Amino acid sequence: MLSKKTKYALHALTHLGQKEERTPVQIQEISEAYGISHKFLENILLELKKAGILGSKKGKGGGYYLIKEPKEISLSKIIRLLDGPIALVPCASLNYYESCVECQDEATCGIHRVMIKVRDEMLKTLDNKNLEDILKE
Amino acid sequence: MLSKKTKYALHALTHLGQKEERTPVQIQEISEAYGISHKFLENILLELKKAGILGSKKGKGGGYYLIKEPKEISLSKIIRLLDGPIALVPCASLNYYESCVECQDEATCGIHRVMIKVRDEMLKTLDNKNLEDILKE
DNA sequence: ATAAAACCTATAAAAAAAGTAGGGTAAGTA
DNA sequence: TACTTACCCTACTTTTTTTATAGGTTTTAT
């Protein structure tokens, strides 16, 4: 399951994507709309900004806005950013690889082999879904 | 990522599946082979037994053994049993459904709609991989 | 009988996730 | 220039989940 962090990020991105114009939206507007703690959401939006997904404007009338096309914002990207690895085991992760302590030999480990396949299929799914799909209709 | 519980379960099932005969294997043999705490593994094997995947024999010479064909033991089944939902959000879960508190209307929620698709695709992947695949070669 | 091993319930420790606090810094407005 | 607004940053606390432990009970083989 996704963490609340990632879920909140999806809601925030959806909210920003639904706006006609890409004018800055204040944290408070989003936090109130979904009942998310202001400060918690602040951290999340900041991460999205650092990742180059959102832009921000300071001062009066400031806030956050999308700087990427919804189509360019894939689920895999958001999940990786806020939740970490897509793979089910560390030894099958592309971006967060770690060898498994309990595993004697990765080369002959059937779990490893199957989990690589699982990761590839999951990635195909998650790369293929983006913010535009969420906004549709 | 899978919990250690699920990972250990996979190692244990693999271990049992590799045996030529389906004679009882003691917890200790498995826990030592993979460096898993004896007691922790005990709980896991017990769950697998209650789920009808393993059989057991008490007393001297006792232990656990597979009572299902490896082909019948899918990843989805093991993950659901030990880790819970496959879906990424509670409102998209088949077996562990819960409505999302921050969601005003599930019927019009784009996140919900997309996450149902994601779940379906993930399930296809995980239903389709089983212990036999892990044991192969 | 005795030893070996699964079975069961409850609890504790550790780790991760979720949320809070408070101030710093930049930008806009008058 | 002064004031306000809202982003930016760091650290900390609380809560929840995961991981592990403890101690006894029951069953079976020898």
mmCIF file of C-alpha atoms (C1' of nucleotides) in Angstrom:
data_model
loop_
_atom_site.group_PDB
_atom_site.id
_atom_site.type_symbol
_atom_site.label_atom_id
_atom_site.label_comp_id
_atom_site.label_asym_id
_atom_site.label_seq_id
_atom_site.Cartn_x
_atom_site.Cartn_y
_atom_site.Cartn_z
ATOM 1 C CA MET A 1 0.000 0.000 0.000
ATOM 2 C CA LEU A 2 1.044 3.561 -0.609
ATOM 3 C CA SER A 3 1.958 5.717 2.350
ATOM 4 C CA LYS A 4 -0.269 8.662 3.176
ATOM 5 C CA LYS A 5 2.516 10.868 1.925
ATOM 6 C CA THR A 6 2.204 9.478 -1.574
ATOM 7 C CA LYS A 7 -1.570 9.475 -1.455
ATOM 8 C CA TYR A 8 -1.632 13.099 -0.373
ATOM 9 C CA ALA A 9 0.828 13.931 -3.141
ATOM 10 C CA LEU A 10 -1.527 12.394 -5.666
ATOM 11 C CA HIS A 11 -4.448 14.397 -4.336
ATOM 12 C CA ALA A 12 -2.427 17.604 -4.397
ATOM 13 C CA LEU A 13 -1.227 16.994 -7.936
ATOM 14 C CA THR A 14 -4.750 16.189 -9.031
ATOM 15 C CA HIS A 15 -5.983 19.381 -7.429
ATOM 16 C CA LEU A 16 -3.346 21.453 -9.199
ATOM 17 C CA GLY A 17 -3.955 19.665 -12.472
ATOM 18 C CA GLN A 18 -7.675 20.394 -12.357
ATOM 19 C CA LYS A 19 -7.132 24.148 -12.343
ATOM 20 C CA GLU A 20 -7.619 25.763 -15.714
ATOM 21 C CA GLU A 21 -4.695 28.078 -15.242
ATOM 22 C CA ARG A 22 -1.390 27.277 -13.651
ATOM 23 C CA THR A 23 -1.479 30.102 -11.201
ATOM 24 C CA PRO A 24 -0.047 29.480 -7.731
ATOM 25 C CA VAL A 25 -2.282 27.608 -5.307
ATOM 26 C CA GLN A 26 -1.682 28.015 -1.595
ATOM 27 C CA ILE A 27 -0.960 25.061 0.632
ATOM 28 C CA GLN A 28 -3.923 25.941 2.762
ATOM 29 C CA GLU A 29 -6.383 25.562 -0.087
ATOM 30 C CA ILE A 30 -5.223 22.017 -0.732
ATOM 31 C CA SER A 31 -4.864 20.995 2.897
ATOM 32 C CA GLU A 32 -8.392 22.168 3.636
ATOM 33 C CA ALA A 33 -9.863 20.528 0.569
ATOM 34 C CA TYR A 34 -8.645 17.083 1.608
ATOM 35 C CA GLY A 35 -8.295 17.432 5.360
ATOM 36 C CA ILE A 36 -4.534 17.109 5.302
ATOM 37 C CA SER A 37 -2.356 18.662 7.986
ATOM 38 C CA HIS A 38 -0.933 21.918 6.643
ATOM 39 C CA LYS A 39 2.589 21.267 7.785
ATOM 40 C CA PHE A 40 2.664 17.683 6.615
ATOM 41 C CA LEU A 41 1.489 18.706 3.178
ATOM 42 C CA GLU A 42 4.077 21.454 3.120
ATOM 43 C CA ASN A 43 6.839 18.859 3.327
ATOM 44 C CA ILE A 44 5.304 16.842 0.547
ATOM 45 C CA LEU A 45 4.901 19.772 -1.827
ATOM 46 C CA LEU A 46 8.453 20.770 -1.110
ATOM 47 C CA GLU A 47 9.670 17.350 -2.177
ATOM 48 C CA LEU A 48 7.639 17.545 -5.345
ATOM 49 C CA LYS A 49 9.183 20.899 -6.053
ATOM 50 C CA LYS A 50 12.716 19.639 -5.506
ATOM 51 C CA ALA A 51 11.958 16.831 -7.897
ATOM 52 C CA GLY A 52 11.082 19.342 -10.573
ATOM 53 C CA ILE A 53 7.398 18.469 -10.717
ATOM 54 C CA LEU A 54 6.088 21.615 -9.072
ATOM 55 C CA GLY A 55 7.132 25.239 -9.171
ATOM 56 C CA SER A 56 6.472 27.742 -6.434
ATOM 57 C CA LYS A 57 6.062 31.426 -5.933
ATOM 58 C CA LYS A 58 6.789 33.190 -2.685
ATOM 59 C CA GLY A 59 5.132 36.187 -1.135
ATOM 60 C CA LYS A 60 1.562 37.357 -1.278
ATOM 61 C CA GLY A 61 -0.446 35.493 -3.857
ATOM 62 C CA GLY A 62 2.205 32.800 -3.951
ATOM 63 C CA GLY A 63 1.803 29.054 -3.833
ATOM 64 C CA TYR A 64 2.542 25.920 -5.849
ATOM 65 C CA TYR A 65 1.777 25.081 -9.464
ATOM 66 C CA LEU A 66 2.531 22.328 -11.949
ATOM 67 C CA ILE A 67 5.545 22.886 -14.139
ATOM 68 C CA LYS A 68 5.296 19.563 -15.939
ATOM 69 C CA GLU A 69 2.637 18.295 -18.271
ATOM 70 C CA PRO A 70 0.314 15.885 -16.441
ATOM 71 C CA LYS A 71 1.210 13.308 -19.069
ATOM 72 C CA GLU A 72 4.850 13.535 -18.028
ATOM 73 C CA ILE A 73 4.101 12.811 -14.380
ATOM 74 C CA SER A 74 3.950 9.040 -14.094
ATOM 75 C CA LEU A 75 2.804 7.076 -11.073
ATOM 76 C CA SER A 76 6.174 5.358 -10.928
ATOM 77 C CA LYS A 77 7.911 8.695 -10.557
ATOM 78 C CA ILE A 78 5.699 9.871 -7.707
ATOM 79 C CA ILE A 79 5.809 6.565 -5.872
ATOM 80 C CA ARG A 80 9.585 6.291 -6.159
ATOM 81 C CA LEU A 81 10.003 9.822 -4.940
ATOM 82 C CA LEU A 82 7.853 9.556 -1.834
ATOM 83 C CA ASP A 83 7.631 5.861 -1.048
ATOM 84 C CA GLY A 84 10.863 4.491 -2.445
ATOM 85 C CA PRO A 85 11.370 1.286 -4.392
ATOM 86 C CA ILE A 86 8.793 -0.211 -6.725
ATOM 87 C CA ALA A 87 10.336 -3.665 -6.497
ATOM 88 C CA LEU A 88 9.067 -6.059 -3.849
ATOM 89 C CA VAL A 89 12.522 -7.026 -2.611
ATOM 90 C CA PRO A 90 15.654 -4.888 -2.325
ATOM 91 C CA CYS A 91 17.707 -7.219 -4.508
ATOM 92 C CA ALA A 92 15.313 -6.623 -7.403
ATOM 93 C CA SER A 93 15.273 -2.845 -7.187
ATOM 94 C CA LEU A 94 16.687 -0.719 -9.971
ATOM 95 C CA ASN A 95 16.961 2.526 -8.032
ATOM 96 C CA TYR A 96 17.346 1.272 -4.490
ATOM 97 C CA TYR A 97 19.290 -1.957 -4.922
ATOM 98 C CA GLU A 98 20.549 -3.810 -1.862
ATOM 99 C CA SER A 99 21.561 -7.432 -1.588
ATOM 100 C CA CYS A 100 19.389 -9.575 0.659
ATOM 101 C CA VAL A 101 21.144 -10.709 3.829
ATOM 102 C CA GLU A 102 19.417 -14.054 3.944
ATOM 103 C CA CYS A 103 20.287 -14.834 0.339
ATOM 104 C CA GLN A 104 23.372 -16.992 -0.235
ATOM 105 C CA ASP A 105 23.715 -16.534 -3.972
ATOM 106 C CA GLU A 106 21.710 -14.056 -5.960
ATOM 107 C CA ALA A 107 22.684 -15.648 -9.238
ATOM 108 C CA THR A 108 20.901 -18.890 -8.389
ATOM 109 C CA CYS A 109 18.104 -17.482 -6.234
ATOM 110 C CA GLY A 110 14.717 -18.248 -7.715
ATOM 111 C CA ILE A 111 13.017 -15.585 -5.637
ATOM 112 C CA HIS A 112 15.388 -12.998 -7.052
ATOM 113 C CA ARG A 113 14.765 -14.180 -10.607
ATOM 114 C CA VAL A 114 10.998 -14.108 -10.293
ATOM 115 C CA MET A 115 10.990 -10.789 -8.449
ATOM 116 C CA ILE A 116 12.920 -9.172 -11.279
ATOM 117 C CA LYS A 117 10.118 -10.223 -13.604
ATOM 118 C CA VAL A 118 7.508 -8.939 -11.200
ATOM 119 C CA ARG A 119 9.300 -5.610 -10.976
ATOM 120 C CA ASP A 120 9.455 -5.296 -14.755
ATOM 121 C CA GLU A 121 5.751 -5.917 -15.088
ATOM 122 C CA MET A 122 4.855 -3.573 -12.266
ATOM 123 C CA LEU A 123 7.051 -0.885 -13.759
ATOM 124 C CA LYS A 124 5.347 -1.301 -17.080
ATOM 125 C CA THR A 125 2.056 -0.691 -15.329
ATOM 126 C CA LEU A 126 3.200 2.272 -13.277
ATOM 127 C CA ASP A 127 5.259 3.955 -15.996
ATOM 128 C CA ASN A 128 2.223 3.739 -18.167
ATOM 129 C CA LYS A 129 -0.139 5.545 -15.793
ATOM 130 C CA ASN A 130 0.185 9.256 -15.246
ATOM 131 C CA LEU A 131 -1.531 12.307 -13.863
ATOM 132 C CA GLU A 132 -3.362 12.862 -17.117
ATOM 133 C CA ASP A 133 -5.068 9.483 -16.706
ATOM 134 C CA ILE A 134 -6.221 10.527 -13.253
ATOM 135 C CA LEU A 135 -7.531 13.842 -14.540
ATOM 136 C CA LYS A 136 -9.383 12.364 -17.502
ATOM 137 C CA GLU A 137 -13.141 12.723 -17.838
ATOM 138 C CA MET B 1 8.323 -3.692 -0.549
ATOM 139 C CA LEU B 2 7.465 -6.992 1.029
ATOM 140 C CA SER B 3 7.775 -7.348 4.776
ATOM 141 C CA LYS B 4 10.398 -9.713 6.141
ATOM 142 C CA LYS B 5 7.562 -11.965 7.131
ATOM 143 C CA THR B 6 6.562 -12.495 3.530
ATOM 144 C CA LYS B 7 10.141 -12.779 2.357
ATOM 145 C CA TYR B 8 10.889 -15.385 4.987
ATOM 146 C CA ALA B 9 7.750 -17.245 3.986
ATOM 147 C CA LEU B 10 8.961 -17.359 0.413
ATOM 148 C CA HIS B 11 12.344 -18.687 1.485
ATOM 149 C CA ALA B 12 10.723 -21.310 3.681
ATOM 150 C CA LEU B 13 8.354 -22.430 0.938
ATOM 151 C CA THR B 14 11.224 -22.567 -1.524
ATOM 152 C CA HIS B 15 13.211 -24.653 0.916
ATOM 153 C CA LEU B 16 10.344 -27.079 1.387
ATOM 154 C CA GLY B 17 9.664 -27.189 -2.320
ATOM 155 C CA GLN B 18 13.242 -28.114 -3.132
ATOM 156 C CA LYS B 19 13.082 -31.315 -1.083
ATOM 157 C CA GLU B 20 12.558 -34.414 -3.171
ATOM 158 C CA GLU B 21 10.198 -35.929 -0.659
ATOM 159 C CA ARG B 22 7.550 -34.154 1.344
ATOM 160 C CA THR B 23 8.707 -35.385 4.687
ATOM 161 C CA PRO B 24 8.467 -33.008 7.636
ATOM 162 C CA VAL B 25 11.199 -30.387 7.907
ATOM 163 C CA GLN B 26 11.883 -28.812 11.278
ATOM 164 C CA ILE B 27 11.665 -25.099 11.848
ATOM 165 C CA GLN B 28 15.245 -25.095 13.010
ATOM 166 C CA GLU B 29 16.592 -26.416 9.736
ATOM 167 C CA ILE B 30 14.969 -23.558 7.857
ATOM 168 C CA SER B 31 15.734 -20.866 10.400
ATOM 169 C CA GLU B 32 19.406 -21.835 10.399
ATOM 170 C CA ALA B 33 19.614 -22.046 6.642
ATOM 171 C CA TYR B 34 18.493 -18.450 6.186
ATOM 172 C CA GLY B 35 19.459 -16.893 9.505
ATOM 173 C CA ILE B 36 15.887 -16.322 10.570
ATOM 174 C CA SER B 37 14.877 -16.178 14.222
ATOM 175 C CA HIS B 38 13.377 -19.529 15.178
ATOM 176 C CA LYS B 39 10.378 -18.079 16.959
ATOM 177 C CA PHE B 40 9.609 -15.546 14.281
ATOM 178 C CA LEU B 41 9.659 -18.219 11.629
ATOM 179 C CA GLU B 42 7.432 -20.380 13.800
ATOM 180 C CA ASN B 43 4.652 -17.797 13.609
ATOM 181 C CA ILE B 44 5.019 -17.555 9.861
ATOM 182 C CA LEU B 45 4.880 -21.290 9.251
ATOM 183 C CA LEU B 46 1.870 -21.513 11.507
ATOM 184 C CA GLU B 47 0.070 -18.957 9.378
ATOM 185 C CA LEU B 48 0.951 -20.844 6.239
ATOM 186 C CA LYS B 49 -0.414 -23.965 7.860
ATOM 187 C CA LYS B 50 -3.671 -22.300 8.865
ATOM 188 C CA ALA B 51 -4.021 -21.086 5.307
ATOM 189 C CA GLY B 52 -3.863 -24.664 4.068
ATOM 190 C CA ILE B 53 -0.534 -24.299 2.297
ATOM 191 C CA LEU B 54 1.544 -26.337 4.718
ATOM 192 C CA GLY B 55 0.871 -29.414 6.738
ATOM 193 C CA SER B 56 2.596 -30.255 9.990
ATOM 194 C CA LYS B 57 3.495 -33.110 12.199
ATOM 195 C CA LYS B 58 4.065 -32.755 15.908
ATOM 196 C CA GLY B 59 6.523 -34.525 18.139
ATOM 197 C CA LYS B 60 9.903 -36.023 17.395
ATOM 198 C CA GLY B 61 10.643 -36.169 13.700
ATOM 199 C CA GLY B 62 7.891 -33.680 13.134
ATOM 200 C CA GLY B 63 7.969 -30.495 11.145
ATOM 201 C CA TYR B 64 6.317 -28.775 8.219
ATOM 202 C CA TYR B 65 5.781 -29.901 4.646
ATOM 203 C CA LEU B 66 3.994 -28.669 1.554
ATOM 204 C CA ILE B 67 0.480 -29.965 1.078
ATOM 205 C CA LYS B 68 -0.188 -28.011 -2.093
ATOM 206 C CA GLU B 69 1.418 -28.267 -5.462
ATOM 207 C CA PRO B 70 3.987 -25.481 -5.952
ATOM 208 C CA LYS B 71 2.042 -24.467 -9.033
ATOM 209 C CA GLU B 72 -1.013 -23.823 -6.872
ATOM 210 C CA ILE B 73 0.820 -21.474 -4.535
ATOM 211 C CA SER B 74 0.705 -18.065 -6.191
ATOM 212 C CA LEU B 75 2.604 -15.001 -5.097
ATOM 213 C CA SER B 76 -0.651 -13.128 -4.682
ATOM 214 C CA LYS B 77 -1.859 -15.687 -2.175
ATOM 215 C CA ILE B 78 1.275 -15.520 -0.047
ATOM 216 C CA ILE B 79 1.479 -11.741 -0.139
ATOM 217 C CA ARG B 80 -2.180 -11.311 0.769
ATOM 218 C CA LEU B 81 -1.843 -13.745 3.608
ATOM 219 C CA LEU B 82 1.193 -12.182 5.256
ATOM 220 C CA ASP B 83 1.321 -8.610 4.014
ATOM 221 C CA GLY B 84 -2.298 -7.826 3.311
ATOM 222 C CA PRO B 85 -3.726 -5.941 0.343
ATOM 223 C CA ILE B 86 -2.214 -6.012 -3.128
ATOM 224 C CA ALA B 87 -3.897 -2.750 -4.107
ATOM 225 C CA LEU B 88 -2.020 0.507 -3.559
ATOM 226 C CA VAL B 89 -4.931 2.265 -1.867
ATOM 227 C CA PRO B 90 -7.586 0.829 0.457
ATOM 228 C CA CYS B 91 -10.453 1.966 -1.762
ATOM 229 C CA ALA B 92 -9.117 -0.181 -4.598
ATOM 230 C CA SER B 93 -8.677 -3.358 -2.602
ATOM 231 C CA LEU B 94 -10.748 -6.434 -3.343
ATOM 232 C CA ASN B 95 -10.069 -8.275 -0.106
ATOM 233 C CA TYR B 96 -9.349 -5.440 2.286
ATOM 234 C CA TYR B 97 -11.587 -2.647 1.018
ATOM 235 C CA GLU B 98 -11.917 0.560 3.009
ATOM 236 C CA SER B 99 -13.072 3.924 1.801
ATOM 237 C CA CYS B 100 -10.501 6.698 1.823
ATOM 238 C CA VAL B 101 -11.189 9.381 4.407
ATOM 239 C CA GLU B 102 -9.841 12.203 2.279
ATOM 240 C CA CYS B 103 -11.947 11.187 -0.706
ATOM 241 C CA GLN B 104 -15.213 13.060 -1.181
ATOM 242 C CA ASP B 105 -16.767 10.873 -3.854
ATOM 243 C CA GLU B 106 -15.319 7.576 -4.905
ATOM 244 C CA ALA B 107 -17.460 7.454 -8.016
ATOM 245 C CA THR B 108 -15.806 10.508 -9.518
ATOM 246 C CA CYS B 109 -12.326 10.085 -8.021
ATOM 247 C CA GLY B 110 -9.718 9.731 -10.729
ATOM 248 C CA ILE B 111 -7.205 8.279 -8.330
ATOM 249 C CA HIS B 112 -9.664 5.558 -7.403
ATOM 250 C CA ARG B 113 -10.370 4.782 -11.045
ATOM 251 C CA VAL B 114 -6.720 4.528 -12.027
ATOM 252 C CA MET B 115 -5.808 2.556 -8.928
ATOM 253 C CA ILE B 116 -8.404 -0.065 -9.771
ATOM 254 C CA LYS B 117 -6.661 -0.557 -13.094
ATOM 255 C CA VAL B 118 -3.283 -0.714 -11.408
ATOM 256 C CA ARG B 119 -4.605 -3.330 -9.021
ATOM 257 C CA ASP B 120 -5.976 -5.432 -11.850
ATOM 258 C CA GLU B 121 -2.677 -5.391 -13.675
ATOM 259 C CA MET B 122 -0.682 -6.140 -10.551
ATOM 260 C CA LEU B 123 -2.988 -9.002 -9.713
ATOM 261 C CA LYS B 124 -2.541 -10.420 -13.172
ATOM 262 C CA THR B 125 1.195 -10.399 -12.555
ATOM 263 C CA LEU B 126 1.072 -11.863 -9.078
ATOM 264 C CA ASP B 127 -1.623 -14.457 -9.752
ATOM 265 C CA ASN B 128 0.481 -15.628 -12.619
ATOM 266 C CA LYS B 129 3.671 -16.248 -10.636
ATOM 267 C CA ASN B 130 3.899 -19.163 -8.276
ATOM 268 C CA LEU B 131 6.247 -21.287 -6.237
ATOM 269 C CA GLU B 132 6.929 -23.523 -9.200
ATOM 270 C CA ASP B 133 8.347 -20.536 -11.080
ATOM 271 C CA ILE B 134 10.671 -19.863 -8.189
ATOM 272 C CA LEU B 135 11.776 -23.492 -8.025
ATOM 273 C CA LYS B 136 12.396 -23.840 -11.760
ATOM 274 C CA GLU B 137 15.877 -24.691 -13.074
ATOM 275 C "C1'" DA C 1 8.865 -41.575 31.077
ATOM 276 C "C1'" DT C 2 11.446 -38.546 28.425
ATOM 277 C "C1'" DA C 3 12.790 -35.842 24.829
ATOM 278 C "C1'" DA C 4 11.631 -33.425 20.719
ATOM 279 C "C1'" DA C 5 8.937 -30.708 18.124
ATOM 280 C "C1'" DA C 6 4.779 -28.139 16.840
ATOM 281 C "C1'" DC C 7 1.218 -25.028 18.845
ATOM 282 C "C1'" DC C 8 -0.605 -20.910 21.184
ATOM 283 C "C1'" DT C 9 -1.040 -16.291 23.435
ATOM 284 C "C1'" DA C 10 0.797 -12.344 25.009
ATOM 285 C "C1'" DT C 11 4.215 -8.926 25.367
ATOM 286 C "C1'" DA C 12 8.394 -6.130 24.294
ATOM 287 C "C1'" DA C 13 11.623 -3.848 21.364
ATOM 288 C "C1'" DA C 14 12.723 -1.586 17.194
ATOM 289 C "C1'" DA C 15 11.751 0.808 13.134
ATOM 290 C "C1'" DA C 16 9.027 3.496 10.184
ATOM 291 C "C1'" DA C 17 5.389 6.589 9.264
ATOM 292 C "C1'" DA C 18 2.731 10.499 10.458
ATOM 293 C "C1'" DG C 19 2.344 14.655 12.395
ATOM 294 C "C1'" DT C 20 4.058 18.998 15.050
ATOM 295 C "C1'" DA C 21 6.813 23.150 16.172
ATOM 296 C "C1'" DG C 22 9.142 27.167 15.358
ATOM 297 C "C1'" DG C 23 11.692 30.004 13.178
ATOM 298 C "C1'" DG C 24 14.264 31.651 8.671
ATOM 299 C "C1'" DT C 25 14.044 33.602 4.120
ATOM 300 C "C1'" DA C 26 12.367 35.525 -0.050
ATOM 301 C "C1'" DA C 27 8.902 38.096 -2.490
ATOM 302 C "C1'" DG C 28 5.180 41.148 -3.152
ATOM 303 C "C1'" DT C 29 2.464 45.422 -1.724
ATOM 304 C "C1'" DA C 30 1.839 49.804 -0.123
ATOM 305 C "C1'" DT D 1 11.365 51.008 3.636
ATOM 306 C "C1'" DA D 2 8.237 48.518 6.321
ATOM 307 C "C1'" DC D 3 4.985 44.977 6.541
ATOM 308 C "C1'" DT D 4 2.789 40.918 5.308
ATOM 309 C "C1'" DT D 5 2.449 36.558 3.196
ATOM 310 C "C1'" DA D 6 3.854 32.169 2.227
ATOM 311 C "C1'" DC D 7 7.633 29.279 0.964
ATOM 312 C "C1'" DC D 8 11.741 26.929 3.053
ATOM 313 C "C1'" DC D 9 14.268 24.251 6.454
ATOM 314 C "C1'" DT D 10 15.516 21.509 10.625
ATOM 315 C "C1'" DA D 11 14.465 19.063 14.380
ATOM 316 C "C1'" DC D 12 11.501 16.742 17.326
ATOM 317 C "C1'" DT D 13 7.347 14.044 19.092
ATOM 318 C "C1'" DT D 14 3.756 10.869 18.652
ATOM 319 C "C1'" DT D 15 1.646 6.993 16.699
ATOM 320 C "C1'" DT D 16 1.524 2.846 14.204
ATOM 321 C "C1'" DT D 17 3.507 -1.135 12.258
ATOM 322 C "C1'" DT D 18 6.883 -4.495 12.041
ATOM 323 C "C1'" DT D 19 9.971 -7.524 14.055
ATOM 324 C "C1'" DA D 20 11.231 -10.279 17.620
ATOM 325 C "C1'" DT D 21 10.911 -12.622 22.221
ATOM 326 C "C1'" DA D 22 9.002 -15.243 26.163
ATOM 327 C "C1'" DG D 23 6.967 -18.971 28.326
ATOM 328 C "C1'" DG D 24 4.080 -22.296 28.552
ATOM 329 C "C1'" DT D 25 0.944 -26.388 26.337
ATOM 330 C "C1'" DT D 26 0.147 -30.311 23.476
ATOM 331 C "C1'" DT D 27 1.453 -34.081 20.632
ATOM 332 C "C1'" DT D 28 4.370 -37.875 19.103
ATOM 333 C "C1'" DA D 29 8.354 -41.171 18.740
ATOM 334 C "C1'" DT D 30 11.455 -43.930 21.162
#
